[in-house]
Amino acid sequence: MFEKILIANRGEIALRIHRACREMGIATVAVHSTADADAMHVRLADESVCIGPPAARDSYLNMPAILSAATITGADAIHPGLGFLAENAAFAEMVEEHGFTFIGPSPDHIRMMGDKIQAKRAAREVGLPCVPGSEGAVLGDEAALKLGREIGYPVLVKASGGGGGRGMQVARAENELHRAIATARAEAKSAFGNDTVYLEKYLDRPRHIELQIVADGQGGVVHLGERDCSLQRRHQKVLEEAPSPSLNAAARDRIGARVVEAIHKLGYRSLGTIEFLYQDGEFYFIEMNTRLQVEHPITEEITGIDLVREQIRIASGAKLSFAQEDVRFEGHAIECRINAEHPETFRPSPGTITNYHAPGGPGVRIDSPLYAGYKVPPFYDSLIAKLIVHGRTRNECMMRLRRALDECVIEGIDTNIALHRRVLAAPGFIDGLYDIHWLEELVGGKKG
Ligand code: ADP
């Protein structure tokens, strides 16, 4: 097992990884930008190294600085967390070349799944159902028009290098296709430096359901059930729950078995998430994330399995510590992503936290780097806390979550707590009858 791990990240996820390390008796090294010198992940770590100025490209994306920090502190392994360098195959390669272990999958798998066109091809080859669409990149307008007719409108133009919901444009009819492609290309070019796009059938009312898998690369592959992440704004997840109110045990076992078989065929190692759209009882693969996910705690809550610990064990060469038949799904869990943003305009709201009180009591977990006096910097993601609640039933979970949201005090900045309260009071959510458009309709005033 590793003796010292460098955590190449910040915020709540850096804390989460630190906590797993601490429980395993592994020393931690935090890295931070000058803007994060007083951050909780730095305060709790055994050692810390400043790796650059505030801008992420100069610090959390600064590969030579991170590798130097690992060298001078004598770390054995590097955990990339999520975002930043977590899905950068070149970084994973560099980490290994410098003699450290990368806590994640092989660079080849990261590369394969990082390109959505390649990922869909791979998924199809290992027997996963995909959203109907173009086999590969869309080259010219002529080819796109022909494809559009074959797929049928509405059609979604997606960026092959896409992520974070960017580079996606809907064409409702043929006369919108040209503009949709041009806009998606421009957006993708500026966000990812790659303007390759492809076409997909635009599903009108799907749910976003993803399967968590864990594989040891030595024959052990287990799925840990699904997460329903349909509550989104601008294709970004806001609140997630497990299990999904729309799946029963038989449907879960069926898709779980298919995914496990596919992961075996891919020869994948580490944690992974297979994302599907789910409509009219059918699953359609959209992408695979080759890293820890923001919403991983709800899976931990219903399975009792520490995913980060398992990920670290596997990276150190251990086999999975459990088999599929050992996995039991107990109760229900919901996660609210609490962001530093205005609840109506969604404008980011960095600033100093003047007062902070975390909710507690039965079934309540908070993953957050906040403390009174902490200054939320304006340079990074607006996620400042994850409130995760577990109950024996979905109803108990919702009751607890409403209570926990009421207890939560975050003053000095704006947060989206009011939005979570609204969701928890809406009949559509209470009945579990929602899809990927539901939240935007609620915000827009069309739903109750
Ligand atoms: P990203 O990597 O940018 O997050 P994804 O492919 O994971 O992109 O899709 C993000 C979200 O966009 C999905 O959860 C869903 O809400 C929506 N979406 C993606 N593909 C489709 C599709 N073919 N039809 C309808 N909605 C889609």
Short mmCIF file of C-alpha atoms and ligand atoms in Angstrom, two decimals:
data_model
loop_
_atom_site.label_atom_id
_atom_site.label_comp_id
_atom_site.label_asym_id
_atom_site.label_seq_id
_atom_site.Cartn_x
_atom_site.Cartn_y
_atom_site.Cartn_z
CA MET A 1 0.00 0.00 0.00
CA PHE A 2 1.05 3.59 -0.61
CA GLU A 3 2.63 5.56 2.22
CA LYS A 4 2.03 9.04 0.83
CA ILE A 5 -0.43 10.33 -1.77
CA LEU A 6 -0.35 13.72 -3.47
CA ILE A 7 -3.86 15.03 -4.12
CA ALA A 8 -3.79 17.09 -7.32
CA ASN A 9 -7.03 18.96 -6.70
CA ARG A 10 -8.83 21.40 -4.42
CA GLY A 11 -12.17 21.97 -2.69
CA GLU A 12 -14.53 19.30 -1.41
CA ILE A 13 -13.08 16.51 -3.55
CA ALA A 14 -9.54 17.08 -2.26
CA LEU A 15 -10.97 16.83 1.27
CA ARG A 16 -12.88 13.67 0.39
CA ILE A 17 -9.70 12.00 -0.87
CA HIS A 18 -7.74 13.20 2.15
CA ARG A 19 -10.34 11.62 4.44
CA ALA A 20 -10.06 8.24 2.71
CA CYS A 21 -6.24 8.41 2.95
CA ARG A 22 -6.32 9.34 6.62
CA GLU A 23 -8.59 6.39 7.44
CA MET A 24 -6.19 4.10 5.57
CA GLY A 25 -3.13 5.47 7.42
CA ILE A 26 -1.73 7.10 4.27
CA ALA A 27 -0.03 10.52 4.57
CA THR A 28 -1.32 13.27 2.26
CA VAL A 29 0.25 16.10 0.30
CA ALA A 30 -2.01 18.99 -0.71
CA VAL A 31 -1.15 21.23 -3.63
CA HIS A 32 -2.67 24.68 -3.92
CA SER A 33 -2.67 27.93 -5.82
CA THR A 34 -1.84 31.19 -4.06
CA ALA A 35 -5.61 31.86 -3.89
CA ASP A 36 -6.11 28.66 -1.86
CA ALA A 37 -3.36 29.10 0.75
CA ASP A 38 -5.99 29.15 3.54
CA ALA A 39 -8.20 26.42 2.10
CA MET A 40 -9.39 23.51 4.21
CA HIS A 41 -7.73 20.89 1.99
CA VAL A 42 -4.40 22.59 2.72
CA ARG A 43 -5.08 22.90 6.45
CA LEU A 44 -5.94 19.22 6.89
CA ALA A 45 -3.19 17.68 4.75
CA ASP A 46 0.04 16.44 6.31
CA GLU A 47 2.11 18.58 3.91
CA SER A 48 1.32 21.18 1.30
CA VAL A 49 3.05 22.75 -1.68
CA CYS A 50 2.10 25.95 -3.47
CA ILE A 51 2.09 25.21 -7.22
CA GLY A 52 1.32 28.57 -8.77
CA PRO A 53 -0.87 31.65 -9.11
CA PRO A 54 -4.71 31.57 -8.99
CA ALA A 55 -5.52 30.79 -12.64
CA ALA A 56 -6.07 27.01 -12.93
CA ARG A 57 -3.87 26.77 -16.02
CA ASP A 58 -0.95 28.03 -13.94
CA SER A 59 -1.63 25.88 -10.85
CA TYR A 60 -4.08 22.95 -10.80
CA LEU A 61 -3.40 22.28 -14.49
CA ASN A 62 0.34 22.91 -14.20
CA MET A 63 1.72 19.40 -14.72
CA PRO A 64 5.45 20.13 -14.18
CA ALA A 65 4.68 21.95 -10.91
CA ILE A 66 2.53 19.05 -9.66
CA LEU A 67 5.19 16.47 -10.57
CA SER A 68 7.86 18.56 -8.85
CA ALA A 69 5.69 18.75 -5.73
CA ALA A 70 5.35 14.95 -5.76
CA THR A 71 9.12 14.57 -6.15
CA ILE A 72 10.15 16.94 -3.38
CA THR A 73 7.63 15.50 -0.90
CA GLY A 74 8.46 11.88 -1.78
CA ALA A 75 4.87 10.86 -2.66
CA ASP A 76 4.23 7.35 -4.05
CA ALA A 77 1.06 8.11 -5.94
CA ILE A 78 -1.00 10.98 -7.35
CA HIS A 79 -4.78 11.18 -7.06
CA PRO A 80 -6.19 13.56 -9.69
CA GLY A 81 -9.65 13.93 -8.12
CA LEU A 82 -12.15 15.14 -10.73
CA GLY A 83 -12.09 17.96 -13.26
CA PHE A 84 -8.65 19.56 -13.84
CA LEU A 85 -6.27 16.73 -14.87
CA ALA A 86 -8.46 13.75 -13.94
CA GLU A 87 -9.23 12.82 -17.55
CA ASN A 88 -5.98 13.94 -19.12
CA ALA A 89 -4.29 10.86 -20.58
CA ALA A 90 -0.99 12.69 -21.15
CA PHE A 91 -0.87 13.61 -17.47
CA ALA A 92 -1.56 10.00 -16.41
CA GLU A 93 1.29 8.90 -18.67
CA MET A 94 3.63 11.54 -17.30
CA VAL A 95 2.82 10.55 -13.72
CA GLU A 96 3.76 6.93 -14.44
CA GLU A 97 6.89 7.93 -16.41
CA HIS A 98 8.11 9.83 -13.37
CA GLY A 99 7.77 6.72 -11.23
CA PHE A 100 4.53 7.58 -9.40
CA THR A 101 1.29 5.61 -9.51
CA PHE A 102 -1.65 7.36 -11.15
CA ILE A 103 -4.78 6.62 -9.12
CA GLY A 104 -7.14 5.96 -11.99
CA PRO A 105 -7.45 3.88 -15.15
CA SER A 106 -4.82 3.33 -17.85
CA PRO A 107 -4.00 6.29 -20.10
CA ASP A 108 -5.38 4.29 -23.06
CA HIS A 109 -8.80 3.97 -21.46
CA ILE A 110 -8.81 7.65 -20.48
CA ARG A 111 -7.97 8.58 -24.07
CA MET A 112 -10.57 6.25 -25.56
CA MET A 113 -13.40 7.54 -23.37
CA GLY A 114 -12.28 11.17 -23.59
CA ASP A 115 -13.15 11.22 -27.26
CA LYS A 116 -16.90 10.72 -27.41
CA ILE A 117 -16.91 9.40 -30.96
CA GLN A 118 -14.36 6.73 -30.05
CA ALA A 119 -16.17 6.06 -26.78
CA LYS A 120 -19.47 5.39 -28.57
CA ARG A 121 -17.74 3.11 -31.03
CA ALA A 122 -16.11 1.18 -28.18
CA ALA A 123 -19.42 0.99 -26.31
CA ARG A 124 -21.19 -0.40 -29.37
CA GLU A 125 -18.44 -2.99 -29.86
CA VAL A 126 -18.82 -4.28 -26.31
CA GLY A 127 -22.59 -4.55 -26.67
CA LEU A 128 -23.95 -1.39 -25.05
CA PRO A 129 -27.01 0.22 -26.66
CA CYS A 130 -26.20 3.74 -27.98
CA VAL A 131 -28.27 6.77 -28.96
CA PRO A 132 -28.86 6.46 -32.73
CA GLY A 133 -26.64 8.86 -34.64
CA SER A 134 -23.62 9.33 -36.88
CA GLU A 135 -21.02 6.55 -36.82
CA GLY A 136 -18.21 9.08 -36.62
CA ALA A 137 -17.42 12.75 -37.09
CA VAL A 138 -19.65 14.90 -39.29
CA LEU A 139 -17.48 16.26 -42.08
CA GLY A 140 -19.49 18.50 -44.40
CA ASP A 141 -22.97 20.01 -44.59
CA GLU A 142 -24.06 17.59 -47.33
CA ALA A 143 -23.18 14.57 -45.23
CA ALA A 144 -24.87 16.17 -42.20
CA LEU A 145 -28.13 16.80 -44.09
CA LYS A 146 -28.18 13.20 -45.29
CA LEU A 147 -27.56 11.93 -41.77
CA GLY A 148 -30.18 14.25 -40.32
CA ARG A 149 -32.77 12.73 -42.64
CA GLU A 150 -31.74 9.21 -41.64
CA ILE A 151 -31.78 9.92 -37.90
CA GLY A 152 -34.93 12.06 -37.99
CA TYR A 153 -35.43 15.45 -36.30
CA PRO A 154 -34.85 16.83 -33.72
CA VAL A 155 -31.13 16.12 -33.93
CA LEU A 156 -28.43 17.01 -31.39
CA VAL A 157 -25.04 18.23 -32.57
CA LYS A 158 -22.40 17.22 -29.98
CA ALA A 159 -18.70 17.93 -29.62
CA SER A 160 -16.42 14.90 -29.63
CA GLY A 161 -14.19 16.50 -27.01
CA GLY A 162 -17.20 17.76 -25.06
CA GLY A 163 -17.69 18.01 -21.32
CA GLY A 164 -19.58 20.09 -18.79
CA GLY A 165 -22.55 20.34 -21.14
CA ARG A 166 -20.71 22.58 -23.61
CA GLY A 167 -20.60 22.23 -27.38
CA MET A 168 -24.16 20.89 -27.69
CA GLN A 169 -26.80 22.32 -30.06
CA VAL A 170 -30.27 21.10 -30.98
CA ALA A 171 -31.54 21.31 -34.56
CA ARG A 172 -35.33 20.92 -34.49
CA ALA A 173 -35.63 20.78 -38.27
CA GLU A 174 -33.43 20.56 -41.36
CA ASN A 175 -33.21 24.34 -41.81
CA GLU A 176 -31.63 24.66 -38.34
CA LEU A 177 -28.90 22.08 -38.90
CA HIS A 178 -26.31 24.29 -40.59
CA ARG A 179 -26.45 26.90 -37.84
CA ALA A 180 -26.46 24.27 -35.06
CA ILE A 181 -23.30 22.68 -36.45
CA ALA A 182 -21.53 26.03 -36.85
CA THR A 183 -22.41 27.08 -33.28
CA ALA A 184 -21.45 23.73 -31.74
CA ARG A 185 -18.14 23.78 -33.64
CA ALA A 186 -17.31 27.32 -32.51
CA GLU A 187 -18.20 26.54 -28.90
CA ALA A 188 -16.19 23.30 -28.94
CA LYS A 189 -13.21 24.99 -30.55
CA SER A 190 -13.01 27.66 -27.88
CA ALA A 191 -13.74 25.31 -24.96
CA PHE A 192 -11.71 22.21 -25.94
CA GLY A 193 -9.53 23.32 -28.88
CA ASN A 194 -11.17 20.61 -31.01
CA ASP A 195 -14.09 21.37 -33.32
CA THR A 196 -14.96 17.78 -34.25
CA VAL A 197 -18.71 17.23 -33.91
CA TYR A 198 -21.11 14.32 -34.39
CA LEU A 199 -24.87 13.91 -34.59
CA GLU A 200 -27.23 12.12 -32.26
CA LYS A 201 -30.96 11.65 -32.18
CA TYR A 202 -32.28 14.23 -29.70
CA LEU A 203 -34.36 12.27 -27.20
CA ASP A 204 -37.25 14.45 -26.12
CA ARG A 205 -38.00 13.35 -22.55
CA PRO A 206 -35.26 11.05 -21.26
CA ARG A 207 -33.90 10.62 -17.78
CA HIS A 208 -30.16 10.66 -17.16
CA ILE A 209 -29.30 7.40 -15.40
CA GLU A 210 -25.71 6.34 -14.80
CA LEU A 211 -24.19 3.12 -13.53
CA GLN A 212 -21.25 3.10 -11.12
CA ILE A 213 -18.73 0.37 -11.73
CA VAL A 214 -15.53 -0.64 -10.01
CA ALA A 215 -13.00 -2.99 -11.62
CA ASP A 216 -9.66 -4.27 -10.37
CA GLY A 217 -8.13 -5.16 -13.75
CA GLN A 218 -7.61 -8.70 -12.41
CA GLY A 219 -10.97 -10.14 -13.36
CA GLY A 220 -13.06 -8.44 -10.69
CA VAL A 221 -15.84 -6.18 -12.01
CA VAL A 222 -18.83 -5.12 -9.92
CA HIS A 223 -21.61 -2.60 -10.54
CA LEU A 224 -22.89 -0.55 -7.64
CA GLY A 225 -26.28 0.33 -9.02
CA GLU A 226 -27.46 3.53 -10.63
CA ARG A 227 -27.75 7.23 -9.90
CA ASP A 228 -30.53 9.33 -11.36
CA CYS A 229 -28.99 12.66 -12.42
CA SER A 230 -31.88 14.01 -14.46
CA LEU A 231 -32.18 17.22 -12.45
CA GLN A 232 -29.96 19.47 -14.55
CA ARG A 233 -29.57 23.07 -15.56
CA ARG A 234 -27.76 23.71 -18.82
CA HIS A 235 -26.87 20.00 -18.96
CA GLN A 236 -25.16 20.32 -15.56
CA LYS A 237 -26.28 18.15 -12.64
CA VAL A 238 -27.86 19.93 -9.66
CA LEU A 239 -29.39 17.18 -7.48
CA GLU A 240 -28.91 13.42 -7.76
CA GLU A 241 -30.58 10.42 -6.19
CA ALA A 242 -30.00 6.71 -5.83
CA PRO A 243 -31.75 4.48 -6.59
CA SER A 244 -33.66 6.02 -9.50
CA PRO A 245 -37.41 6.26 -8.82
CA SER A 246 -37.96 4.94 -12.35
CA LEU A 247 -36.10 1.60 -12.13
CA ASN A 248 -37.10 -1.60 -10.40
CA ALA A 249 -34.73 -4.35 -9.23
CA ALA A 250 -35.19 -6.40 -12.40
CA ALA A 251 -34.35 -3.46 -14.72
CA ARG A 252 -31.35 -2.61 -12.52
CA ASP A 253 -30.03 -6.18 -12.63
CA ARG A 254 -30.48 -6.31 -16.40
CA ILE A 255 -28.57 -3.12 -17.23
CA GLY A 256 -26.05 -3.86 -14.46
CA ALA A 257 -25.22 -7.26 -15.98
CA ARG A 258 -24.78 -5.73 -19.45
CA VAL A 259 -22.47 -3.04 -18.11
CA VAL A 260 -20.38 -5.52 -16.12
CA GLU A 261 -19.96 -7.66 -19.23
CA ALA A 262 -18.94 -4.59 -21.28
CA ILE A 263 -16.36 -3.51 -18.67
CA HIS A 264 -14.89 -7.02 -18.65
CA LYS A 265 -14.51 -6.87 -22.43
CA LEU A 266 -12.85 -3.45 -22.25
CA GLY A 267 -10.33 -4.76 -19.71
CA TYR A 268 -10.91 -1.60 -17.69
CA ARG A 269 -9.37 -0.98 -14.24
CA SER A 270 -10.48 1.54 -11.56
CA LEU A 271 -13.74 3.39 -10.87
CA GLY A 272 -15.91 4.33 -13.80
CA THR A 273 -19.36 5.67 -14.60
CA ILE A 274 -21.36 4.65 -17.65
CA GLU A 275 -23.87 7.37 -18.48
CA PHE A 276 -27.13 6.52 -20.21
CA LEU A 277 -30.24 8.32 -21.28
CA TYR A 278 -33.31 6.29 -20.33
CA GLN A 279 -36.59 6.70 -22.18
CA ASP A 280 -39.59 4.40 -22.67
CA GLY A 281 -37.84 1.59 -20.81
CA GLU A 282 -34.73 1.66 -23.04
CA PHE A 283 -31.16 2.62 -22.14
CA TYR A 284 -28.93 4.57 -24.54
CA PHE A 285 -25.20 5.00 -23.80
CA ILE A 286 -23.96 8.61 -24.04
CA GLU A 287 -20.52 8.56 -22.42
CA MET A 288 -18.21 6.99 -19.87
CA ASN A 289 -16.42 8.97 -17.17
CA THR A 290 -13.10 7.42 -16.19
CA ARG A 291 -12.83 9.02 -12.76
CA LEU A 292 -14.49 9.64 -9.42
CA GLN A 293 -17.77 11.58 -9.87
CA VAL A 294 -19.09 14.52 -7.83
CA GLU A 295 -22.20 12.46 -7.05
CA HIS A 296 -20.33 9.32 -5.85
CA PRO A 297 -21.45 9.75 -2.20
CA ILE A 298 -25.06 8.70 -2.86
CA THR A 299 -23.74 5.33 -4.08
CA GLU A 300 -21.58 5.10 -0.96
CA GLU A 301 -24.62 5.81 1.20
CA ILE A 302 -26.81 3.06 -0.28
CA THR A 303 -24.05 0.44 -0.54
CA GLY A 304 -21.91 1.26 2.50
CA ILE A 305 -18.82 1.01 0.26
CA ASP A 306 -16.09 3.66 0.42
CA LEU A 307 -15.43 4.25 -3.28
CA VAL A 308 -12.28 6.30 -2.80
CA ARG A 309 -10.74 3.69 -0.55
CA GLU A 310 -11.54 1.01 -3.13
CA GLN A 311 -10.06 3.16 -5.91
CA ILE A 312 -6.82 3.62 -3.95
CA ARG A 313 -6.61 -0.10 -3.07
CA ILE A 314 -7.02 -1.06 -6.73
CA ALA A 315 -4.36 1.41 -7.86
CA SER A 316 -1.95 -0.17 -5.36
CA GLY A 317 -2.49 -3.56 -7.04
CA ALA A 318 -5.10 -5.06 -4.69
CA LYS A 319 -8.09 -7.06 -5.86
CA LEU A 320 -11.65 -5.94 -5.20
CA SER A 321 -12.58 -6.61 -1.59
CA PHE A 322 -16.14 -7.74 -2.48
CA ALA A 323 -18.07 -9.57 -5.19
CA GLN A 324 -21.36 -8.64 -6.89
CA GLU A 325 -23.37 -10.84 -4.54
CA ASP A 326 -21.90 -9.00 -1.52
CA VAL A 327 -23.37 -5.68 -2.71
CA ARG A 328 -26.62 -4.79 -0.94
CA PHE A 329 -28.63 -1.69 -1.77
CA GLU A 330 -30.07 -0.21 1.41
CA GLY A 331 -32.49 2.69 1.54
CA HIS A 332 -32.35 5.87 -0.48
CA ALA A 333 -29.87 8.75 -0.82
CA ILE A 334 -30.08 12.24 -2.34
CA GLU A 335 -27.29 14.75 -2.92
CA CYS A 336 -27.80 18.50 -3.28
CA ARG A 337 -25.00 20.40 -4.94
CA ILE A 338 -24.78 23.68 -3.05
CA ASN A 339 -23.23 26.33 -5.27
CA ALA A 340 -22.02 29.84 -4.55
CA GLU A 341 -24.46 31.44 -6.95
CA HIS A 342 -27.56 33.57 -6.99
CA PRO A 343 -30.65 31.31 -6.70
CA GLU A 344 -32.50 33.06 -9.53
CA THR A 345 -29.92 34.59 -11.85
CA PHE A 346 -27.39 31.78 -11.24
CA ARG A 347 -24.60 34.36 -11.30
CA PRO A 348 -21.50 33.13 -9.36
CA SER A 349 -21.25 34.62 -5.89
CA PRO A 350 -17.70 34.40 -4.52
CA GLY A 351 -16.81 36.20 -1.28
CA THR A 352 -16.22 35.75 2.43
CA ILE A 353 -18.32 33.31 4.46
CA THR A 354 -19.37 35.33 7.49
CA ASN A 355 -21.31 32.55 9.22
CA TYR A 356 -21.43 28.80 8.62
CA HIS A 357 -23.39 26.07 10.31
CA ALA A 358 -23.48 22.59 8.80
CA PRO A 359 -26.62 20.50 9.32
CA GLY A 360 -26.30 17.23 11.21
CA GLY A 361 -28.41 14.52 12.79
CA PRO A 362 -29.46 11.10 11.51
CA GLY A 363 -28.55 10.27 7.92
CA VAL A 364 -26.89 13.60 7.13
CA ARG A 365 -23.46 13.98 5.52
CA ILE A 366 -21.79 17.19 4.37
CA ASP A 367 -18.76 17.14 2.08
CA SER A 368 -17.54 20.73 2.10
CA PRO A 369 -14.40 22.80 2.63
CA LEU A 370 -16.33 25.73 4.15
CA TYR A 371 -15.63 27.42 7.48
CA ALA A 372 -16.59 30.83 8.90
CA GLY A 373 -14.13 33.38 7.58
CA TYR A 374 -13.27 31.32 4.48
CA LYS A 375 -13.07 33.34 1.29
CA VAL A 376 -14.66 31.55 -1.68
CA PRO A 377 -12.29 32.45 -4.52
CA PRO A 378 -13.73 33.64 -7.86
CA PHE A 379 -11.38 31.52 -9.97
CA TYR A 380 -12.89 28.04 -9.80
CA ASP A 381 -16.06 25.98 -9.90
CA SER A 382 -18.92 27.37 -7.78
CA LEU A 383 -19.59 24.08 -5.92
CA ILE A 384 -19.00 24.80 -2.22
CA ALA A 385 -20.81 21.97 -0.43
CA LYS A 386 -22.52 18.68 -1.08
CA LEU A 387 -25.38 17.85 1.25
CA ILE A 388 -25.99 14.11 1.16
CA VAL A 389 -28.89 12.53 3.01
CA HIS A 390 -29.73 8.87 3.52
CA GLY A 391 -33.04 7.36 4.68
CA ARG A 392 -34.61 3.91 4.80
CA THR A 393 -37.13 4.97 2.16
CA ARG A 394 -37.27 7.75 -0.43
CA ASN A 395 -39.90 9.45 1.67
CA GLU A 396 -37.79 9.40 4.83
CA CYS A 397 -34.84 10.67 2.78
CA MET A 398 -36.86 13.63 1.46
CA MET A 399 -38.14 14.50 4.96
CA ARG A 400 -34.61 14.49 6.33
CA LEU A 401 -33.29 16.51 3.42
CA ARG A 402 -35.92 19.25 3.89
CA ARG A 403 -35.01 19.39 7.56
CA ALA A 404 -31.27 19.47 6.80
CA LEU A 405 -31.67 22.25 4.21
CA ASP A 406 -33.51 24.30 6.84
CA GLU A 407 -30.66 23.80 9.33
CA CYS A 408 -27.94 24.80 6.87
CA VAL A 409 -26.55 28.31 7.43
CA ILE A 410 -24.19 29.84 4.86
CA GLU A 411 -23.96 33.62 5.16
CA GLY A 412 -21.94 36.26 3.36
CA ILE A 413 -22.52 34.92 -0.15
CA ASP A 414 -25.53 33.79 -2.21
CA THR A 415 -26.24 30.07 -2.55
CA ASN A 416 -28.75 27.93 -4.43
CA ILE A 417 -30.22 26.40 -1.23
CA ALA A 418 -33.58 28.02 -2.02
CA LEU A 419 -33.64 26.20 -5.36
CA HIS A 420 -33.13 22.84 -3.60
CA ARG A 421 -36.00 23.67 -1.24
CA ARG A 422 -38.21 24.41 -4.23
CA VAL A 423 -37.34 21.08 -5.83
CA LEU A 424 -38.10 19.20 -2.59
CA ALA A 425 -41.52 20.88 -2.41
CA ALA A 426 -42.53 20.25 -6.03
CA PRO A 427 -45.09 17.47 -6.68
CA GLY A 428 -43.22 16.30 -9.78
CA PHE A 429 -40.11 15.61 -7.74
CA ILE A 430 -42.00 14.14 -4.79
CA ASP A 431 -43.68 11.68 -7.17
CA GLY A 432 -40.37 10.93 -8.89
CA LEU A 433 -41.87 11.90 -12.23
CA TYR A 434 -39.19 14.03 -13.83
CA ASP A 435 -36.87 14.01 -16.81
CA ILE A 436 -33.82 16.03 -17.93
CA HIS A 437 -35.97 19.11 -18.77
CA TRP A 438 -37.99 19.16 -15.56
CA LEU A 439 -35.70 21.43 -13.51
CA GLU A 440 -35.37 24.09 -16.20
CA GLU A 441 -39.14 24.10 -16.54
CA LEU A 442 -39.49 24.50 -12.77
CA VAL A 443 -37.02 27.40 -12.78
CA GLY A 444 -38.80 28.90 -15.79
CA GLY A 445 -42.09 28.73 -13.91
CA LYS A 446 -43.75 26.07 -16.06
CA LYS A 447 -43.89 23.33 -13.42
CA GLY A 448 -44.96 22.94 -9.83
P1 ADP B 1 -21.15 16.34 -21.15
O1 ADP B 1 -19.96 15.45 -21.27
O2 ADP B 1 -20.93 17.70 -21.73
O3 ADP B 1 -21.73 16.36 -19.78
P2 ADP B 1 -23.13 14.35 -22.03
O4 ADP B 1 -23.00 13.59 -23.29
O5 ADP B 1 -22.79 13.62 -20.77
O6 ADP B 1 -22.25 15.71 -22.13
O7 ADP B 1 -24.58 14.93 -21.91
C1 ADP B 1 -24.96 15.83 -20.89
C2 ADP B 1 -26.45 15.98 -20.83
O8 ADP B 1 -26.95 16.49 -22.08
C3 ADP B 1 -27.21 14.69 -20.61
O9 ADP B 1 -27.29 14.33 -19.25
C4 ADP B 1 -28.57 15.06 -21.18
O10 ADP B 1 -29.28 15.88 -20.29
C5 ADP B 1 -28.21 15.90 -22.40
N1 ADP B 1 -28.08 15.06 -23.63
C6 ADP B 1 -26.95 14.49 -24.11
N2 ADP B 1 -27.22 13.75 -25.23
C7 ADP B 1 -28.54 13.87 -25.48
C8 ADP B 1 -29.45 13.35 -26.49
N3 ADP B 1 -29.03 12.57 -27.49
N4 ADP B 1 -30.76 13.69 -26.39
C9 ADP B 1 -31.21 14.49 -25.38
N5 ADP B 1 -30.42 15.00 -24.42
C10 ADP B 1 -29.11 14.70 -24.44
#
